[in-house]
Amino acid sequence: MKKIIEELKKIKTYRSADTVNHENFPAWKMSDESRLEQLAMTGTCGNSFYASAGEVTADALELLERADAEALFRAVIRGRNEGFIRTFPLLGLVVLSEKSPELFQKAFPRVVLTGNDLEDFIDMTRSMRGMGRAVKRAIHTYLRESVTPYYAMKYRKQLADAIRVSRFAGDDPLYAYILSTYSKVKGLSDDKVAEVYEKYPEFAARKEFLALLDAGKTAEAAELLQKNRLDVESLSAYYHKFDAKLWEAAASVTPVMRFLKYMAKFIREGADIDEIAAKKLSVENLKAAKVFPFRLYPAYKALENIPQKVQNNALEMELEHVGFTVPLPQNLSAAELLKILLDDYTDSYDWSSFNQYSWVVAPDISGSMCLSSASGNLTFAEISGMFTGFFCRGLDNVQVVPWDTKVHRYDIGKNAPVVEHIEQIRKISCGGTYMDAPVGYMIANNIKTDYALFITDTMEYGEGWLAAWKRYKALNPSAQAFLLRLDPYGTQPMPDDEAVEYGIHQIFGWNDSVIDYMKYVMERNI
């Protein structure tokens, strides 16, 4: 009888469900507005755990085709600049070029940020639409206004393709240099290409650098590279000629985000980056460069097995500058530096609004969380572990409730490094997905929290999350729930009207704005 009653409750809860998820569990369709926000902040058009790349892409394209132009305009800009996603914003930009040429022109320079973006946009456009006037005009504007000597060297091939495809004509020798990547170009003279070395010191310095490199004068080449801050990525064809001192010079002029990406390579090549790392890698510098915390863990993973040591005295000075005052261990490795920085970044958030309340943090540890995210460097489980670590360190009154088909014990201490939380969540992720499991646990153990954060990919089985949350709200009416969603799926475990009624807030993505948005919701509810 008890089982029948539970089934009747489930049927009642899902009576208004208007679709099913990819595992045929009752679910509700998302509004187009919410779906746009979701794909902008999390969207990948590759394979997901429950759907193929073709299914996800077709679904995304269908949404884009019917989306309002203004909403699409906002979504592609936000996705590229806040969600750090490339594929979905570029795909949306292609669709926007037909929906609203005017909005497309405004969005283009805010979505196409690199030469790789430009190349992918052109490929998408040619496969979907063809190169119309609006597209060519946007590319021409980009080539006139955004191509710098730095970009010309770094993205020479991509820009040359864009010039040829859009039939762009420019008088600046910069464009002649770009086009000279092709062996034969009609009307392109050697004299015109040579003008670039006279007009732009960067090119003259690059030419001198390559001459020194060919002559084996690496010490002089390193000095020149450092003095003129040459773009290292554009020199990749010559990396086999670099020695340790040249790599050290390269590390010194590499921007913060790329420095993180290449730290392991610098160290493997024998560069001494002790003081360079200490100066570049501070919370203050990371935030100024918009390098958010999820960039730190992939760099940490790449360094784990590299025994390079970073000088302790320089690190102490830099970390004290940003408020880290605990004495550092001797012979701190580069990996340990990143581990500390991730904690220090966490501690730099303003947690005062959060700490007026009690919290449950419930990370999904099901097998599907082992899927790689759209960033390509992190799995959903690692992102979930990172947020779990953030909230454990930041919150005064918090209980962690990891779950798959049931709730699991969690023994990581509140003040443990964020990296330990990430690795623990990654290690235990393997089971099925009963979204109701953590809520059922909260009911059974009489856990009456003010706020509960569920970090998940939202593919559910079991009784269903909404039914469990309704029961919990009956026991604890003031409780509010955040669903931090990492997935690209177009269904949700509750209808929009009941989300409002039962204090449920969906958040999409894993960027730096998540904590600010949660703070906004809490302050609005006061």
mmCIF file of N, CA and C in Angstrom, residues 445-502:
data_model
loop_
_atom_site.group_PDB
_atom_site.id
_atom_site.type_symbol
_atom_site.label_atom_id
_atom_site.label_comp_id
_atom_site.label_asym_id
_atom_site.label_seq_id
_atom_site.Cartn_x
_atom_site.Cartn_y
_atom_site.Cartn_z
ATOM 1 N N ASN A 445 16.511 13.082 7.940
ATOM 2 C CA ASN A 445 17.413 13.485 9.021
ATOM 3 C C ASN A 445 17.047 14.838 9.628
ATOM 4 N N ASN A 446 15.857 15.331 9.277
ATOM 5 C CA ASN A 446 15.331 16.573 9.851
ATOM 6 C C ASN A 446 16.327 17.736 9.714
ATOM 7 N N ILE A 447 16.916 17.858 8.518
ATOM 8 C CA ILE A 447 17.859 18.942 8.248
ATOM 9 C C ILE A 447 17.059 20.131 7.725
ATOM 10 N N LYS A 448 16.883 21.128 8.545
ATOM 11 C CA LYS A 448 16.098 22.301 8.154
ATOM 12 C C LYS A 448 17.038 23.458 7.834
ATOM 13 N N THR A 449 17.372 23.545 6.572
ATOM 14 C CA THR A 449 18.318 24.563 6.116
ATOM 15 C C THR A 449 17.578 25.743 5.506
ATOM 16 N N ASP A 450 18.226 26.896 5.483
ATOM 17 C CA ASP A 450 17.630 28.068 4.833
ATOM 18 C C ASP A 450 17.732 27.956 3.309
ATOM 19 N N TYR A 451 18.925 27.550 2.843
ATOM 20 C CA TYR A 451 19.167 27.424 1.407
ATOM 21 C C TYR A 451 19.825 26.079 1.118
ATOM 22 N N ALA A 452 19.447 25.500 -0.019
ATOM 23 C CA ALA A 452 20.086 24.268 -0.492
ATOM 24 C C ALA A 452 20.567 24.498 -1.918
ATOM 25 N N LEU A 453 21.812 24.152 -2.176
ATOM 26 C CA LEU A 453 22.405 24.268 -3.505
ATOM 27 C C LEU A 453 22.609 22.874 -4.069
ATOM 28 N N PHE A 454 21.939 22.571 -5.179
ATOM 29 C CA PHE A 454 22.080 21.284 -5.852
ATOM 30 C C PHE A 454 22.902 21.509 -7.126
ATOM 31 N N ILE A 455 24.047 20.839 -7.240
ATOM 32 C CA ILE A 455 24.930 20.996 -8.395
ATOM 33 C C ILE A 455 24.794 19.736 -9.239
ATOM 34 N N THR A 456 24.271 19.863 -10.457
ATOM 35 C CA THR A 456 23.829 18.665 -11.157
ATOM 36 C C THR A 456 23.761 18.862 -12.661
ATOM 37 N N ASP A 457 23.630 17.722 -13.378
ATOM 38 C CA ASP A 457 23.319 17.779 -14.799
ATOM 39 C C ASP A 457 21.838 17.495 -15.046
ATOM 40 N N THR A 458 21.038 17.412 -13.987
ATOM 41 C CA THR A 458 19.557 17.393 -13.961
ATOM 42 C C THR A 458 18.890 16.208 -14.659
ATOM 43 N N MET A 459 19.583 15.169 -15.014
ATOM 44 C CA MET A 459 18.917 14.011 -15.590
ATOM 45 C C MET A 459 18.518 13.088 -14.449
ATOM 46 N N GLU A 460 17.215 12.961 -14.175
ATOM 47 C CA GLU A 460 16.790 12.312 -12.944
ATOM 48 C C GLU A 460 15.986 11.032 -13.162
ATOM 49 N N TYR A 461 16.017 10.178 -12.125
ATOM 50 C CA TYR A 461 15.183 8.982 -12.046
ATOM 51 C C TYR A 461 14.507 9.035 -10.677
ATOM 52 N N GLY A 462 14.303 7.856 -10.089
ATOM 53 C CA GLY A 462 13.753 7.817 -8.731
ATOM 54 C C GLY A 462 12.349 8.392 -8.668
ATOM 55 N N GLU A 463 12.016 8.985 -7.545
ATOM 56 C CA GLU A 463 10.700 9.579 -7.334
ATOM 57 C C GLU A 463 10.540 10.865 -8.124
ATOM 58 N N GLY A 464 11.627 11.588 -8.281
ATOM 59 C CA GLY A 464 11.562 12.888 -8.924
ATOM 60 C C GLY A 464 11.847 13.989 -7.921
ATOM 61 N N TRP A 465 12.670 14.945 -8.334
ATOM 62 C CA TRP A 465 13.133 15.985 -7.423
ATOM 63 C C TRP A 465 11.992 16.889 -6.954
ATOM 64 N N LEU A 466 11.090 17.260 -7.839
ATOM 65 C CA LEU A 466 10.034 18.197 -7.473
ATOM 66 C C LEU A 466 9.140 17.639 -6.379
ATOM 67 N N ALA A 467 8.744 16.374 -6.508
ATOM 68 C CA ALA A 467 7.880 15.764 -5.492
ATOM 69 C C ALA A 467 8.569 15.778 -4.125
ATOM 70 N N ALA A 468 9.861 15.441 -4.118
ATOM 71 C CA ALA A 468 10.609 15.441 -2.857
ATOM 72 C C ALA A 468 10.731 16.853 -2.297
ATOM 73 N N TRP A 469 10.989 17.831 -3.172
ATOM 74 C CA TRP A 469 11.141 19.213 -2.700
ATOM 75 C C TRP A 469 9.832 19.750 -2.131
ATOM 76 N N LYS A 470 8.724 19.379 -2.717
ATOM 77 C CA LYS A 470 7.421 19.802 -2.186
ATOM 78 C C LYS A 470 7.219 19.255 -0.771
ATOM 79 N N ARG A 471 7.605 17.997 -0.554
ATOM 80 C CA ARG A 471 7.479 17.417 0.787
ATOM 81 C C ARG A 471 8.382 18.153 1.767
ATOM 82 N N TYR A 472 9.589 18.491 1.302
ATOM 83 C CA TYR A 472 10.515 19.205 2.169
ATOM 84 C C TYR A 472 9.984 20.598 2.511
ATOM 85 N N LYS A 473 9.399 21.266 1.544
ATOM 86 C CA LYS A 473 8.856 22.609 1.778
ATOM 87 C C LYS A 473 7.691 22.569 2.759
ATOM 88 N N ALA A 474 6.950 21.471 2.778
ATOM 89 C CA ALA A 474 5.861 21.338 3.745
ATOM 90 C C ALA A 474 6.411 21.308 5.170
ATOM 91 N N LEU A 475 7.615 20.768 5.331
ATOM 92 C CA LEU A 475 8.258 20.692 6.641
ATOM 93 C C LEU A 475 9.067 21.947 6.962
ATOM 94 N N ASN A 476 9.546 22.609 5.914
ATOM 95 C CA ASN A 476 10.430 23.767 6.084
ATOM 96 C C ASN A 476 10.032 24.834 5.060
ATOM 97 N N PRO A 477 8.911 25.530 5.285
ATOM 98 C CA PRO A 477 8.308 26.403 4.263
ATOM 99 C C PRO A 477 9.210 27.539 3.761
ATOM 100 N N SER A 478 10.148 28.016 4.555
ATOM 101 C CA SER A 478 10.960 29.169 4.141
ATOM 102 C C SER A 478 12.191 28.779 3.314
ATOM 103 N N ALA A 479 12.430 27.486 3.162
ATOM 104 C CA ALA A 479 13.631 27.032 2.452
ATOM 105 C C ALA A 479 13.604 27.445 0.977
ATOM 106 N N GLN A 480 14.779 27.738 0.440
ATOM 107 C CA GLN A 480 14.937 28.090 -0.974
ATOM 108 C C GLN A 480 15.964 27.136 -1.591
ATOM 109 N N ALA A 481 15.787 26.850 -2.878
ATOM 110 C CA ALA A 481 16.689 25.928 -3.568
ATOM 111 C C ALA A 481 17.321 26.596 -4.777
ATOM 112 N N PHE A 482 18.619 26.386 -4.934
ATOM 113 C CA PHE A 482 19.320 26.755 -6.157
ATOM 114 C C PHE A 482 19.679 25.467 -6.898
ATOM 115 N N LEU A 483 19.362 25.399 -8.180
ATOM 116 C CA LEU A 483 19.829 24.316 -9.033
ATOM 117 C C LEU A 483 20.914 24.884 -9.938
ATOM 118 N N LEU A 484 22.156 24.556 -9.634
ATOM 119 C CA LEU A 484 23.262 24.978 -10.480
ATOM 120 C C LEU A 484 23.435 23.919 -11.553
ATOM 121 N N ARG A 485 23.034 24.251 -12.773
ATOM 122 C CA ARG A 485 22.980 23.278 -13.855
ATOM 123 C C ARG A 485 24.186 23.406 -14.772
ATOM 124 N N LEU A 486 24.836 22.265 -15.004
ATOM 125 C CA LEU A 486 26.035 22.225 -15.823
ATOM 126 C C LEU A 486 25.773 21.625 -17.200
ATOM 127 N N ASP A 487 24.544 21.212 -17.456
ATOM 128 C CA ASP A 487 24.218 20.427 -18.645
ATOM 129 C C ASP A 487 23.643 21.285 -19.767
ATOM 130 N N PRO A 488 23.593 20.732 -21.006
ATOM 131 C CA PRO A 488 22.999 21.460 -22.125
ATOM 132 C C PRO A 488 21.597 20.971 -22.506
ATOM 133 N N TYR A 489 20.964 20.185 -21.626
ATOM 134 C CA TYR A 489 19.694 19.561 -22.003
ATOM 135 C C TYR A 489 18.526 20.546 -21.905
ATOM 136 N N GLY A 490 17.532 20.352 -22.770
ATOM 137 C CA GLY A 490 16.440 21.318 -22.899
ATOM 138 C C GLY A 490 15.218 21.042 -22.066
ATOM 139 N N THR A 491 15.340 20.200 -21.045
ATOM 140 C CA THR A 491 14.211 19.945 -20.150
ATOM 141 C C THR A 491 14.592 20.361 -18.731
ATOM 142 N N GLN A 492 13.585 20.440 -17.874
ATOM 143 C CA GLN A 492 13.844 20.788 -16.478
ATOM 144 C C GLN A 492 12.924 19.970 -15.574
ATOM 145 N N PRO A 493 13.315 19.784 -14.304
ATOM 146 C CA PRO A 493 12.559 18.901 -13.407
ATOM 147 C C PRO A 493 11.396 19.589 -12.696
ATOM 148 N N MET A 494 10.966 20.761 -13.189
ATOM 149 C CA MET A 494 9.808 21.447 -12.606
ATOM 150 C C MET A 494 9.268 22.443 -13.622
ATOM 151 N N PRO A 495 7.981 22.751 -13.569
ATOM 152 C CA PRO A 495 7.431 23.799 -14.433
ATOM 153 C C PRO A 495 7.791 25.176 -13.882
ATOM 154 N N ASP A 496 7.783 26.181 -14.736
ATOM 155 C CA ASP A 496 8.212 27.523 -14.333
ATOM 156 C C ASP A 496 7.362 28.098 -13.207
ATOM 157 N N ASP A 497 6.047 27.889 -13.274
ATOM 158 C CA ASP A 497 5.191 28.487 -12.248
ATOM 159 C C ASP A 497 5.441 27.871 -10.882
ATOM 160 N N GLU A 498 5.724 26.562 -10.841
ATOM 161 C CA GLU A 498 5.998 25.912 -9.555
ATOM 162 C C GLU A 498 7.406 26.255 -9.051
ATOM 163 N N ALA A 499 8.313 26.580 -9.957
ATOM 164 C CA ALA A 499 9.629 27.046 -9.521
ATOM 165 C C ALA A 499 9.481 28.316 -8.692
ATOM 166 N N VAL A 500 8.635 29.230 -9.159
ATOM 167 C CA VAL A 500 8.381 30.464 -8.415
ATOM 168 C C VAL A 500 7.672 30.160 -7.101
ATOM 169 N N GLU A 501 6.655 29.299 -7.161
ATOM 170 C CA GLU A 501 5.849 28.992 -5.968
ATOM 171 C C GLU A 501 6.663 28.313 -4.874
ATOM 172 N N TYR A 502 7.602 27.448 -5.275
ATOM 173 C CA TYR A 502 8.330 26.650 -4.289
ATOM 174 C C TYR A 502 9.775 27.123 -4.074
#
